[in-house]
Short mmCIF file of C-alpha atoms in Angstrom, two decimals:
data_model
loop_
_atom_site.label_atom_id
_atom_site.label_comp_id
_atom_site.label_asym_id
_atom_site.label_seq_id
_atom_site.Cartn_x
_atom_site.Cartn_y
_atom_site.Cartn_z
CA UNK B 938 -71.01 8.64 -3.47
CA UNK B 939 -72.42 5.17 -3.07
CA UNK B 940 -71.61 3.23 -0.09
CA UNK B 941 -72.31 -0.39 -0.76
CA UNK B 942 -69.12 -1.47 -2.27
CA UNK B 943 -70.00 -5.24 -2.08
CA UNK B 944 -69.93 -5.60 1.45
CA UNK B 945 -66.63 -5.88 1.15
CA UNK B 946 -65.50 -9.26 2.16
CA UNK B 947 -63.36 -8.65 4.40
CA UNK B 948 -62.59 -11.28 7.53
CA UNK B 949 -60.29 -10.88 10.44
CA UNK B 950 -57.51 -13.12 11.16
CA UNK B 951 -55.92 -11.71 14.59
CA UNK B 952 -56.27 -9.56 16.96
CA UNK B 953 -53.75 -8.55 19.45
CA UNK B 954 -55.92 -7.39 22.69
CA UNK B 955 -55.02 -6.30 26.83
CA UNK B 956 -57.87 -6.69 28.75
CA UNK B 957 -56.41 -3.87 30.69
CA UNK B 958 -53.99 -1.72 28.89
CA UNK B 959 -52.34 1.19 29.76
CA UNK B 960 -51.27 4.51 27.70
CA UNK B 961 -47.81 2.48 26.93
CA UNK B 962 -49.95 -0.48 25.06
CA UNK B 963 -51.54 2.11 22.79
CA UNK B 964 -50.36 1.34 19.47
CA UNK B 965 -48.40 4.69 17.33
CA UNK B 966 -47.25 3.20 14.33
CA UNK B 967 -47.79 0.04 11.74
CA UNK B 968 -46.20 -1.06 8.73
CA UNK B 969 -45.62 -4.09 6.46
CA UNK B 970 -41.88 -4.70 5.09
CA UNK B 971 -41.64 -4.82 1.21
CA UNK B 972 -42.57 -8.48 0.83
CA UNK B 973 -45.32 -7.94 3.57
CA UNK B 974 -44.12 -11.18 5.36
CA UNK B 975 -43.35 -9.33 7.84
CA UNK B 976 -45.63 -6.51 9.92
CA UNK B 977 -44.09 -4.39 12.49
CA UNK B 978 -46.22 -2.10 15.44
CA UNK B 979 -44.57 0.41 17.64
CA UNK B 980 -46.58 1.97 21.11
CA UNK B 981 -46.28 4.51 23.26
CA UNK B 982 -44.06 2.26 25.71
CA UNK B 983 -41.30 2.48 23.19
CA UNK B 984 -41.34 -1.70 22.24
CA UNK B 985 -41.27 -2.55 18.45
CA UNK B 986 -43.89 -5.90 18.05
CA UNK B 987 -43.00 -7.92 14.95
CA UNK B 988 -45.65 -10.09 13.17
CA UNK B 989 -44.82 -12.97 10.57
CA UNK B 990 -47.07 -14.44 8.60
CA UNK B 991 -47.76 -17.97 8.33
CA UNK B 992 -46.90 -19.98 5.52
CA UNK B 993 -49.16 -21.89 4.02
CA UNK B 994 -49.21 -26.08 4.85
CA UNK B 995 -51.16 -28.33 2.69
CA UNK B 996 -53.62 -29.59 5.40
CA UNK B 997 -54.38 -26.05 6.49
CA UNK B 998 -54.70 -23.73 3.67
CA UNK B 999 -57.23 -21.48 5.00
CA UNK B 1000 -54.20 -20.10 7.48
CA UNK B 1001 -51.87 -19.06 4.94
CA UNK B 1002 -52.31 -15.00 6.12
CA UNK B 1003 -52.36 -15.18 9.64
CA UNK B 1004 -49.95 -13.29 11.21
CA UNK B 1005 -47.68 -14.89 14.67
CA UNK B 1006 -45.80 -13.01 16.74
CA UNK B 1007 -42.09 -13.25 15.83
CA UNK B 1008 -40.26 -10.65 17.67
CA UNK B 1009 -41.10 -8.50 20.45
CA UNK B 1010 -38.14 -5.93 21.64
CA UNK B 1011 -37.50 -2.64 23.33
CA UNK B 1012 -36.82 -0.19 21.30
CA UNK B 1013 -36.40 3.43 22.71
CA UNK B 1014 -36.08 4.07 26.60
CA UNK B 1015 -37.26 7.34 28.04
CA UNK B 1016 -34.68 10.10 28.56
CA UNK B 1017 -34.11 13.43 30.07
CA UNK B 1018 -32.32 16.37 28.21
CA UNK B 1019 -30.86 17.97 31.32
CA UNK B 1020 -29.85 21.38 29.12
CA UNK B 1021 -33.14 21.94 28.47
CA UNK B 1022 -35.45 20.16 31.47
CA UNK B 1023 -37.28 18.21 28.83
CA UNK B 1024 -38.41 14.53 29.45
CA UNK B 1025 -37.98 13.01 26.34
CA UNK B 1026 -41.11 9.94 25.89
CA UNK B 1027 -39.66 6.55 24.67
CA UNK B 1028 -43.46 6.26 22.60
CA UNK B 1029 -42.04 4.92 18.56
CA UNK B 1030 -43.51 7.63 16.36
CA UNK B 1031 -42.35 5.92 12.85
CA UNK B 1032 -40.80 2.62 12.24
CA UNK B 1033 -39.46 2.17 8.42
CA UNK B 1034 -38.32 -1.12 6.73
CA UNK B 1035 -35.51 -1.53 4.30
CA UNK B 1036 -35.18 -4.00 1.90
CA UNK B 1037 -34.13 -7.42 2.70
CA UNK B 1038 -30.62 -8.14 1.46
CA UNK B 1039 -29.61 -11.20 3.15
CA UNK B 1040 -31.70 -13.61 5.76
CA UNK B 1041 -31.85 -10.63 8.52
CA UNK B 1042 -34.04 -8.35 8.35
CA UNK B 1043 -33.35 -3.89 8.99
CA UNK B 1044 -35.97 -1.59 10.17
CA UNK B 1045 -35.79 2.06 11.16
CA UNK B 1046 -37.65 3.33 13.96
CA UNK B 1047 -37.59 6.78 15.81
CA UNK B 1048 -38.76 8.66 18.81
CA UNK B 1049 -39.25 12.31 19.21
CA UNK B 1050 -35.27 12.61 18.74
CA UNK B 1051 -33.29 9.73 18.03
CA UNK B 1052 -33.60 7.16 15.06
CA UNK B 1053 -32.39 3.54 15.63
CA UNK B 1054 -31.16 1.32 12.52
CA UNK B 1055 -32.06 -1.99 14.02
CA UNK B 1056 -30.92 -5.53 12.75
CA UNK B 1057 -33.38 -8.78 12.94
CA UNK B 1058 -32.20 -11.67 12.41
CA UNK B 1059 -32.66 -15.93 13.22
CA UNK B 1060 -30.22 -18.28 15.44
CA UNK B 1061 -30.67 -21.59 14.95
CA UNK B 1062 -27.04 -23.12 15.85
CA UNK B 1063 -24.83 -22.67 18.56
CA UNK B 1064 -20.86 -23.09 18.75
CA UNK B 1065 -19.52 -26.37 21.02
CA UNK B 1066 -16.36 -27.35 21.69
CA UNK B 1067 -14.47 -24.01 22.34
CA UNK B 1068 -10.49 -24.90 23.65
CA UNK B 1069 -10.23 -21.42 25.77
CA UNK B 1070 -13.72 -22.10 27.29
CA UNK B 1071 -15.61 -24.44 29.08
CA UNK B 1072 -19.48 -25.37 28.40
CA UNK B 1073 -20.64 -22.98 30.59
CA UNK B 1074 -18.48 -19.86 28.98
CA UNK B 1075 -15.64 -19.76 31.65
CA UNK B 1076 -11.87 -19.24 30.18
CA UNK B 1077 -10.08 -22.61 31.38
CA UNK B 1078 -6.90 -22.78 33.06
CA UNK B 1079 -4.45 -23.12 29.80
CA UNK B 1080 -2.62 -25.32 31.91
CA UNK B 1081 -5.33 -28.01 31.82
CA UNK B 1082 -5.71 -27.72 27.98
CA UNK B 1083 -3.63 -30.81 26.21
CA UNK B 1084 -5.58 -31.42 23.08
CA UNK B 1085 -7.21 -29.00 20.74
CA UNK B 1086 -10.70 -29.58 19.89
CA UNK B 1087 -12.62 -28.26 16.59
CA UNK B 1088 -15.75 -26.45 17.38
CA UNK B 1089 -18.82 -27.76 16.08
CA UNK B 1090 -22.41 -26.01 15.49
CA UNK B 1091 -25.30 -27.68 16.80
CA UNK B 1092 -28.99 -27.58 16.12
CA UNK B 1093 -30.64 -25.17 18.76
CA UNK B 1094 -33.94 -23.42 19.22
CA UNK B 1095 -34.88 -21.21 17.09
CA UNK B 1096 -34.35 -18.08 18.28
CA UNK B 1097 -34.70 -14.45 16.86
CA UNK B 1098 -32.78 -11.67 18.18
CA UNK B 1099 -33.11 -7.85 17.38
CA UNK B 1100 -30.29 -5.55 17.75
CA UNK B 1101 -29.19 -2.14 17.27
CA UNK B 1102 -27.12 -1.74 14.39
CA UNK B 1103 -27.02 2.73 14.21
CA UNK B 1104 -27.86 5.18 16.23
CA UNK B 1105 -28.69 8.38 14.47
CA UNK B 1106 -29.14 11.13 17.57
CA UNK B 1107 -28.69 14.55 18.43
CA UNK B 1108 -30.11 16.15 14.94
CA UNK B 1109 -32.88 17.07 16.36
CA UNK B 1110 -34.13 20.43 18.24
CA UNK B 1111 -37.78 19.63 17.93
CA UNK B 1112 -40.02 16.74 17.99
CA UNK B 1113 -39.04 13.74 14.70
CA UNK B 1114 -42.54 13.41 13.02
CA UNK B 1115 -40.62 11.51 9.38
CA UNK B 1116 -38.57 9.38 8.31
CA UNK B 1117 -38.39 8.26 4.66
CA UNK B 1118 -35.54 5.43 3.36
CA UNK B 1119 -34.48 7.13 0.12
CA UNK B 1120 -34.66 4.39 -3.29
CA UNK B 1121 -30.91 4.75 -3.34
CA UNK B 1122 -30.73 2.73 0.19
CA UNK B 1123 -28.08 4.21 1.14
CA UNK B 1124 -29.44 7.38 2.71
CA UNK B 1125 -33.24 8.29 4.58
CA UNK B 1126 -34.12 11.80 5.47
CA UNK B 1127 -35.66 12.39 9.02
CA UNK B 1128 -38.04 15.75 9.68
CA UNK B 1129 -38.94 17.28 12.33
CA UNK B 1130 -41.45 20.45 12.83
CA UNK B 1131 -38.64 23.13 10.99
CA UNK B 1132 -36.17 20.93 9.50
CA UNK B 1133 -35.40 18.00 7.15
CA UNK B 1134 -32.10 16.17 7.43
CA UNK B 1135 -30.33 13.52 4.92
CA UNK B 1136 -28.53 10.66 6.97
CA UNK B 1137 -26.39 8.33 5.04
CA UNK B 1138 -26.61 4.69 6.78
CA UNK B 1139 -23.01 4.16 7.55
CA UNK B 1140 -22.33 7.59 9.44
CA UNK B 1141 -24.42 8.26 12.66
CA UNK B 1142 -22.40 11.48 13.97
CA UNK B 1143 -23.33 13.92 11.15
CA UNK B 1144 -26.49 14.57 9.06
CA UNK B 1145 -27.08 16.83 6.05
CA UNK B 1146 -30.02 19.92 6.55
CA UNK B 1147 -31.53 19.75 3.36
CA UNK B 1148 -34.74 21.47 4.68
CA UNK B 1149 -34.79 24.81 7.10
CA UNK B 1150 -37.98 26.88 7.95
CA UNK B 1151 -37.04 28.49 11.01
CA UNK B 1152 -37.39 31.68 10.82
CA UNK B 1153 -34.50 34.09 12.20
CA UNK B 1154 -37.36 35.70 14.55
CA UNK B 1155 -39.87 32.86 16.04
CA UNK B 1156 -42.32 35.21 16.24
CA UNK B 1157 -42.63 35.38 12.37
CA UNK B 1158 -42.89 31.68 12.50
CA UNK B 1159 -46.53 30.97 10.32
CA UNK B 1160 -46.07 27.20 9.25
CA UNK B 1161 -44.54 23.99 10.59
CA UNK B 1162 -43.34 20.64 8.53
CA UNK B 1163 -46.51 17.54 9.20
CA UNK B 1164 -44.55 15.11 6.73
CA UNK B 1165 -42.11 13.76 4.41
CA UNK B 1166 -41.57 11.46 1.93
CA UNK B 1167 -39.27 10.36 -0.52
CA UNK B 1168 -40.63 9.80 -4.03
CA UNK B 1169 -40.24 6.00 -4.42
CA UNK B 1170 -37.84 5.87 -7.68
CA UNK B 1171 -36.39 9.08 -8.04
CA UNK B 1172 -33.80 9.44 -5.74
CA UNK B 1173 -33.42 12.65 -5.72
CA UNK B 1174 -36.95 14.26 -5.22
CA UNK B 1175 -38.77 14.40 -1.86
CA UNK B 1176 -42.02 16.07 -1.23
CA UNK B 1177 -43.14 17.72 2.19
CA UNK B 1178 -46.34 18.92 4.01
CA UNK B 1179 -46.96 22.06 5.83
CA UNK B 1180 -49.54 22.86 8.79
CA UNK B 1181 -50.92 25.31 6.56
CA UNK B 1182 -52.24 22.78 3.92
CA UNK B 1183 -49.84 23.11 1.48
CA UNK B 1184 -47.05 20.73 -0.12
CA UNK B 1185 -43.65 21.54 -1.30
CA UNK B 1186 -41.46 19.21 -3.87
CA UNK B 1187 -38.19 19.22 -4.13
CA UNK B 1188 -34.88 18.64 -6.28
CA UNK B 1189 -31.86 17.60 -4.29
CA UNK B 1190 -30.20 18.33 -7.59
CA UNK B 1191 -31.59 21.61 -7.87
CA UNK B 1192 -29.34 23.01 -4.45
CA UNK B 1193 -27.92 21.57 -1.66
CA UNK B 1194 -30.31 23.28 0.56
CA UNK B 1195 -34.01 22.92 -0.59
CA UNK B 1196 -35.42 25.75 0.36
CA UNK B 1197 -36.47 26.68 -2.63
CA UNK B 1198 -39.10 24.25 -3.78
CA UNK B 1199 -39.49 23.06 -7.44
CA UNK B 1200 -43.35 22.45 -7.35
CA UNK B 1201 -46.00 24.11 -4.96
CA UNK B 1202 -49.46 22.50 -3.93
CA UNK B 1203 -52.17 24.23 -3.14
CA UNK B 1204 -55.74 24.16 -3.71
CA UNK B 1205 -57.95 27.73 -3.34
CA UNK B 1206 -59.57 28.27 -0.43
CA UNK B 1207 -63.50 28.77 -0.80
CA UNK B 1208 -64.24 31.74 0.89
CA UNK B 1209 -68.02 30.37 1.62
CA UNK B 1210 -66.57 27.88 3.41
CA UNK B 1211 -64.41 29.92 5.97
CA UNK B 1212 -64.20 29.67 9.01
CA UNK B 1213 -62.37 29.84 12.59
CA UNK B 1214 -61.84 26.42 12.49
CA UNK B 1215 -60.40 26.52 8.67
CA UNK B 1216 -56.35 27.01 9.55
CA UNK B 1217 -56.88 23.90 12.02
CA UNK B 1218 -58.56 21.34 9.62
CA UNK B 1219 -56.86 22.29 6.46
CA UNK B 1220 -53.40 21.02 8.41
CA UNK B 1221 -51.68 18.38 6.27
CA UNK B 1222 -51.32 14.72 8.94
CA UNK B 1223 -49.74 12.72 6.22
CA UNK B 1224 -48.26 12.84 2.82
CA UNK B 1225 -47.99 9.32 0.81
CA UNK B 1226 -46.22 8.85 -3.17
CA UNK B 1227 -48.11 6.62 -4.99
CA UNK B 1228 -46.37 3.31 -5.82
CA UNK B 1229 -45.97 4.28 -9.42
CA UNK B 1230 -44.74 7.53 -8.15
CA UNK B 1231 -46.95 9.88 -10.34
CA UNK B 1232 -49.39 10.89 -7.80
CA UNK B 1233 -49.17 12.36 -3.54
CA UNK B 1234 -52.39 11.66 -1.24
CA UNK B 1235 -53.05 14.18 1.40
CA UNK B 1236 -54.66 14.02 4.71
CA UNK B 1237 -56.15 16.65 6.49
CA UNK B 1238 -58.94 16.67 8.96
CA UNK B 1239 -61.78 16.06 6.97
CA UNK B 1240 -60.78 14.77 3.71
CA UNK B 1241 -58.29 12.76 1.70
CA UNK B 1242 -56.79 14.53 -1.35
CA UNK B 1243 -55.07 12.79 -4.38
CA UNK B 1244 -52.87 15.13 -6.30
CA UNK B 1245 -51.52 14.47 -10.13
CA UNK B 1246 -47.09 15.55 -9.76
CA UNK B 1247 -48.42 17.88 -13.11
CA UNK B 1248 -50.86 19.99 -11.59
CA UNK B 1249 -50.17 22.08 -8.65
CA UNK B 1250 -53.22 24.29 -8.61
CA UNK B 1251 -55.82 21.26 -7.08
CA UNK B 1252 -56.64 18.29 -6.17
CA UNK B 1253 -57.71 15.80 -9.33
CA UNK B 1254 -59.75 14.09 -6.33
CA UNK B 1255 -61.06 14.79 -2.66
CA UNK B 1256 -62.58 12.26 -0.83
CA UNK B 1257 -64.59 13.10 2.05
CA UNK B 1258 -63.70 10.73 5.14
CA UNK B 1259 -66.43 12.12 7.94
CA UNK B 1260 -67.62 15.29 6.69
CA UNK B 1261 -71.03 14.86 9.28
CA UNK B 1262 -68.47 16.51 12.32
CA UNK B 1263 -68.32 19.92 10.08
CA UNK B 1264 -70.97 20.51 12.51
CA UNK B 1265 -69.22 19.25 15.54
CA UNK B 1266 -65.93 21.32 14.93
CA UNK B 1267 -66.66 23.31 18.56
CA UNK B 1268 -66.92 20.17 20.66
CA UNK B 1269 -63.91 18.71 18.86
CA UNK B 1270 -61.80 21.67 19.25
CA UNK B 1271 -62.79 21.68 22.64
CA UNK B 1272 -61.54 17.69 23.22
CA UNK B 1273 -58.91 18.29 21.20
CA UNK B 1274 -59.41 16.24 18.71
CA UNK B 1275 -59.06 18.39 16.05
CA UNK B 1276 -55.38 18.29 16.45
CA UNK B 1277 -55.50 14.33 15.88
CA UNK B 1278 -53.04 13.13 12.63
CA UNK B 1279 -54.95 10.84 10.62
CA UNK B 1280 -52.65 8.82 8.37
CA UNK B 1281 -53.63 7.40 4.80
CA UNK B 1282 -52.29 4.55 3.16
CA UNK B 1283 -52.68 3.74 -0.70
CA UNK B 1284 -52.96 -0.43 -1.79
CA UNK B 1285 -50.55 -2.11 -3.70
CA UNK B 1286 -51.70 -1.14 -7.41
CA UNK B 1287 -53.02 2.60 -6.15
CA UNK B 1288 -56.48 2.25 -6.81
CA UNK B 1289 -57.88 2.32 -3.17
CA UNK B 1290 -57.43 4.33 -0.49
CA UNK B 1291 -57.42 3.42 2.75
CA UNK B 1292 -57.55 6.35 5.94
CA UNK B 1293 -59.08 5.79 9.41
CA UNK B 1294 -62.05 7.81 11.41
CA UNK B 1295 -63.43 7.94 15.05
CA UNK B 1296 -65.50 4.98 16.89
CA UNK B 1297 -63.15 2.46 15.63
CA UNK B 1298 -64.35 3.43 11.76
CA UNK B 1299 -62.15 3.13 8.93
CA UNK B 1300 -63.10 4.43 5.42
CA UNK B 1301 -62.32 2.98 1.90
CA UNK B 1302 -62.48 4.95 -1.39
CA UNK B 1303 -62.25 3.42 -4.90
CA UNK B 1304 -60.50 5.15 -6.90
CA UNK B 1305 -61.50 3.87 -9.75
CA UNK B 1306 -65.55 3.14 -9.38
CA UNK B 1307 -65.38 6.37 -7.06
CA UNK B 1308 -67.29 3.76 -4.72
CA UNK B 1309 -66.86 4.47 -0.68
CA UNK B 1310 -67.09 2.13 2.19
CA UNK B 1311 -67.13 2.86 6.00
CA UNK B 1312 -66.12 -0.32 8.37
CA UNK B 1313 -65.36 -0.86 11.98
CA UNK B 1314 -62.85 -2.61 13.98
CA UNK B 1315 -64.07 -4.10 17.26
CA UNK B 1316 -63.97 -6.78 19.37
CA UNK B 1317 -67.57 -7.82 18.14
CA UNK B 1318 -66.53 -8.54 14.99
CA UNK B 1319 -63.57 -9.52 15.41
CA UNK B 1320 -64.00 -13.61 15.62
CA UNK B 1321 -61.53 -15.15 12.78
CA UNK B 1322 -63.25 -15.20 9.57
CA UNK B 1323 -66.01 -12.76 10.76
CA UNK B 1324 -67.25 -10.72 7.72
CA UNK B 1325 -67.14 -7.19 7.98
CA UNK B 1326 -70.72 -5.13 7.56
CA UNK B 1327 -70.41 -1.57 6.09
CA UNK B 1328 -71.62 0.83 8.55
CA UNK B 1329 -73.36 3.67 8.10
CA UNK B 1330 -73.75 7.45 9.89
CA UNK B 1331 -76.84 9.27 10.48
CA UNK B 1332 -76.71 12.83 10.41
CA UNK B 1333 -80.14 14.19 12.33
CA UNK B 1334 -83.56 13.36 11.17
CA UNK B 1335 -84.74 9.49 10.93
CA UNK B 1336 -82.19 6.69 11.78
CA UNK B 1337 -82.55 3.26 10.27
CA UNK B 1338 -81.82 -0.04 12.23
CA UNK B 1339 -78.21 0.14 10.72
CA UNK B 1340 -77.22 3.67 11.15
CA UNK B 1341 -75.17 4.87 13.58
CA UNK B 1342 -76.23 8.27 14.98
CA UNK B 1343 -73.28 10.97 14.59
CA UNK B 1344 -74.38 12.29 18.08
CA UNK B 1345 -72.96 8.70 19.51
CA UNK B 1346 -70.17 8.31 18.08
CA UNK B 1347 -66.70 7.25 20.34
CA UNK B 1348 -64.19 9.90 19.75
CA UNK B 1349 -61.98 8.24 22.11
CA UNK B 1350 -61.83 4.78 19.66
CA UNK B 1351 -59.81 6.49 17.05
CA UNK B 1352 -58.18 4.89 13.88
CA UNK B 1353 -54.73 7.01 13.17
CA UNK B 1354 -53.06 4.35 12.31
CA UNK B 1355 -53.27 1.78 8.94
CA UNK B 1356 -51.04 -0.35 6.79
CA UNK B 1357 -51.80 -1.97 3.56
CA UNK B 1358 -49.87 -5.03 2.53
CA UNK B 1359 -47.61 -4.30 -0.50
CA UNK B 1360 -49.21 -6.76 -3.22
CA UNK B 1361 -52.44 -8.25 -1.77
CA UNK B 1362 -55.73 -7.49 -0.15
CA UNK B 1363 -54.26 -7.51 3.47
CA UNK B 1364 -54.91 -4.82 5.57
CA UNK B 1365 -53.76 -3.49 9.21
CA UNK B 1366 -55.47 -1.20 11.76
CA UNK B 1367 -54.48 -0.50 14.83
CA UNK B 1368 -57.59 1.04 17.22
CA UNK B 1369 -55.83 2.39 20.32
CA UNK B 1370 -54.23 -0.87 22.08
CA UNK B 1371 -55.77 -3.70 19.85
CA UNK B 1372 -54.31 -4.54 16.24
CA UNK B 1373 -56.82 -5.57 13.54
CA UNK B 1374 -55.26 -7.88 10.72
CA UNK B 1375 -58.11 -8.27 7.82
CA UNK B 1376 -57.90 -9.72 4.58
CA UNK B 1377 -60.21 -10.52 1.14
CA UNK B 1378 -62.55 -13.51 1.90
CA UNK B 1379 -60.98 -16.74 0.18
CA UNK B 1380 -64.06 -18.64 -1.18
#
């Protein structure tokens, strides 16, 4: 595969930095709402950062795609589950927009065991002239009151306030690592390493288990649940991915409990290419539908997998993200690394896909030209309207000026993290504490 997808003009237009941040700045999870106005980030602190973008003004139309900070609020607290002596971290593993409706806004976001429905929405009035109340909010003496006044709203600043609407908790026995708003909006299903559950939005004291893996003996237990998804117009199917590499699609109309898959996904194992490592790197991190909802990406370790709803047996492509650290596999099981979950995100008409790497690489395959392109986020080139050079990694042997030996690269600048904006060339990339906003250079 060719690398030199046309430099890919790509310039930055902000970057949210800490000069010193701690392990509750690093960033966990990033997505755009469906109109991609909107981009939310959740860390490890439990706060949920929203980003608007600017709208376009006549004098300055270069700015119409940077993105402001609009609303910054705490989302999850850390707890203690006393039965069990477990600290539960307050770190936002998913957040999930719904549709907008009216002028708020409603996002989902989750720890390890408790999903929040949160509401967002804009204040730009306030109430005067209250008859029970003074100015200052105090109930007045009803003897003092002789005339009745009628309120009156008056022009304020603006001011946006978040605020939780549901709280979906105690489902849960092990850690959340899902959630997926269903296309009937009514319901979302959150998984966790053994089960799947069905919430309905309106009822926050009762789920549905339409997924159970544990076995009756742990010891027997062979596989655990990476992700889930809900197919993105058919209401009733769902797909999910196993540690073991394989995915499962179901039929809610097939049984109430989905045990029993309707399509398996698996591709072969090559027996040449076995090894002690294999098990490890063949883990599923994410699952993604297409937007048309005929095809599910993959990510494990290595590669990126695009699989056709039609044909279980294999992949109709495999992308390879970094496959130079084959050879490192030792060092990186050593680190640990080789348990990190690399997510993959698809653009808005499905024909690139977007997945992250280590020292702050990210990797772009065209689906279409079958044309690849590795880039980096960092703080060198991350001036506003900075063009973004393809890099390059040299395994052994010779290294040109632009390569980028694979014995230096950062392990600890990870990408794990991406969102692409629903209809346009936007994309976001979060490396550790910093967030990366790039979009298409406008000639």
């Amino acid at each position: 595969m060719e690398e030199d997808i046309d430099t890919r003009k790509i310039n930055n237009s902000f970057l949210r930095d800490h000069s010193y941040a701690t392990e509750a700045d690093i960033i966990s999870t990033v997505e755009f709402n469906h109109t991609g106005e909107l981009l939310a980030t959740g860390d490890k602190g439990g706060r949920v950062v929203i980003f608007q973008r600017e709208q376009e003004s006549k004098n300055q139309l270069h700015r119409r795609g940077e993105y402001n900070v609009y609303s910054t609020f705490q989302s999850h607290e850390p707890e203690f589950d006393y039965l069990k002596s477990l600290e539960i971290e307050e770190k936002i593993n998913k957040i999930r927009w719904l549709p907008q409706q009216n002028a708020a806004y409603f996002l989902l976001s989750t720890n390890d065991k408790t999903v929040k429905l949160w509401k967002v929405s804009e204040r730009d009035k306030r109430p005067e002239g209250y008859n029970l109340k003074d100015e200052d909010g105090r109930l007045r003496d009803p003897a003092t009151i002789t005339t009745l006044r009628v309120p009156v709203l008056r022009p304020m600043d603006l001011m946006v306030e978040a605020t939780p609407r549901r709280v979906f908790a105690n489902a849960h026995t092990y850690h959340i690592n899902s959630i997926s708003v269903n296309s009937d909006y009514e319901t979302y299903m959150s998984a966790d390493d053994l089960r799947i559950n069905l919430w309905n939005f309106e009822i926050t004291n009762q789920s549905f288990n339409i997924v159970d893996i544990k076995p009756a003996n742990m010891e027997e237990l062979t596989e655990v649940i990476t992700a889930a998804e809900f197919h993105p117009l058919h209401c009733n199917t769902f797909v999910y991915s196993s540690s073991k590499g394989t995915i499962r699609l179901c039929d809610m109309r097939a049984s109430a409990l989905c045990d029993r898959h309707t399509k398996f996904f698996e591709e072969p194992e090559d027996p040449s290419n076995r090894s002690f490592f294999s098990e490890i790197i063949s883990s599923i991190s994410d699952v993604k539908f297409s937007h048309s909802g005929r095809y599910i990406m993959t990510r494990d370790y290595l590669t990126v997998k695009v699989w056709d709803l039609n044909m279980e047996n294999r992949p109709i492509e495999t992308y390879q993200v970094h496959d130079y650290l084959r050879s490192k596999l030792c060092s990186l099981y050593e680190n640990d690394c080789i348990f990190d979950k690399f997510e993959c995100v698809w653009n808005g008409s499905d024909s690139v896909i977007m997945t992250g790497s280590y020292n702050n690489f990210f990797r772009m395959f065209d689906r279409n030209t079958k044309r690849d392109v590795t880039l980096e986020a960092s703080r060198e080139n991350s001036k506003p309207r900075a063009i973004l050079k393809p890099r390059k990694v040299c395994v052994g042997g010779k290294r040109r000026k632009d390569e980028i030996s694979v014995d230096s690269l950062d392990f600890s600048k990870k990408i794990l993290h991406t969102a692409w904006h629903p209809s346009e060339n936007i994309i976001a990339v979060a490396a550790t504490n910093n967030l990366y906003i790039f979009q298409d250079k406008v000639n």
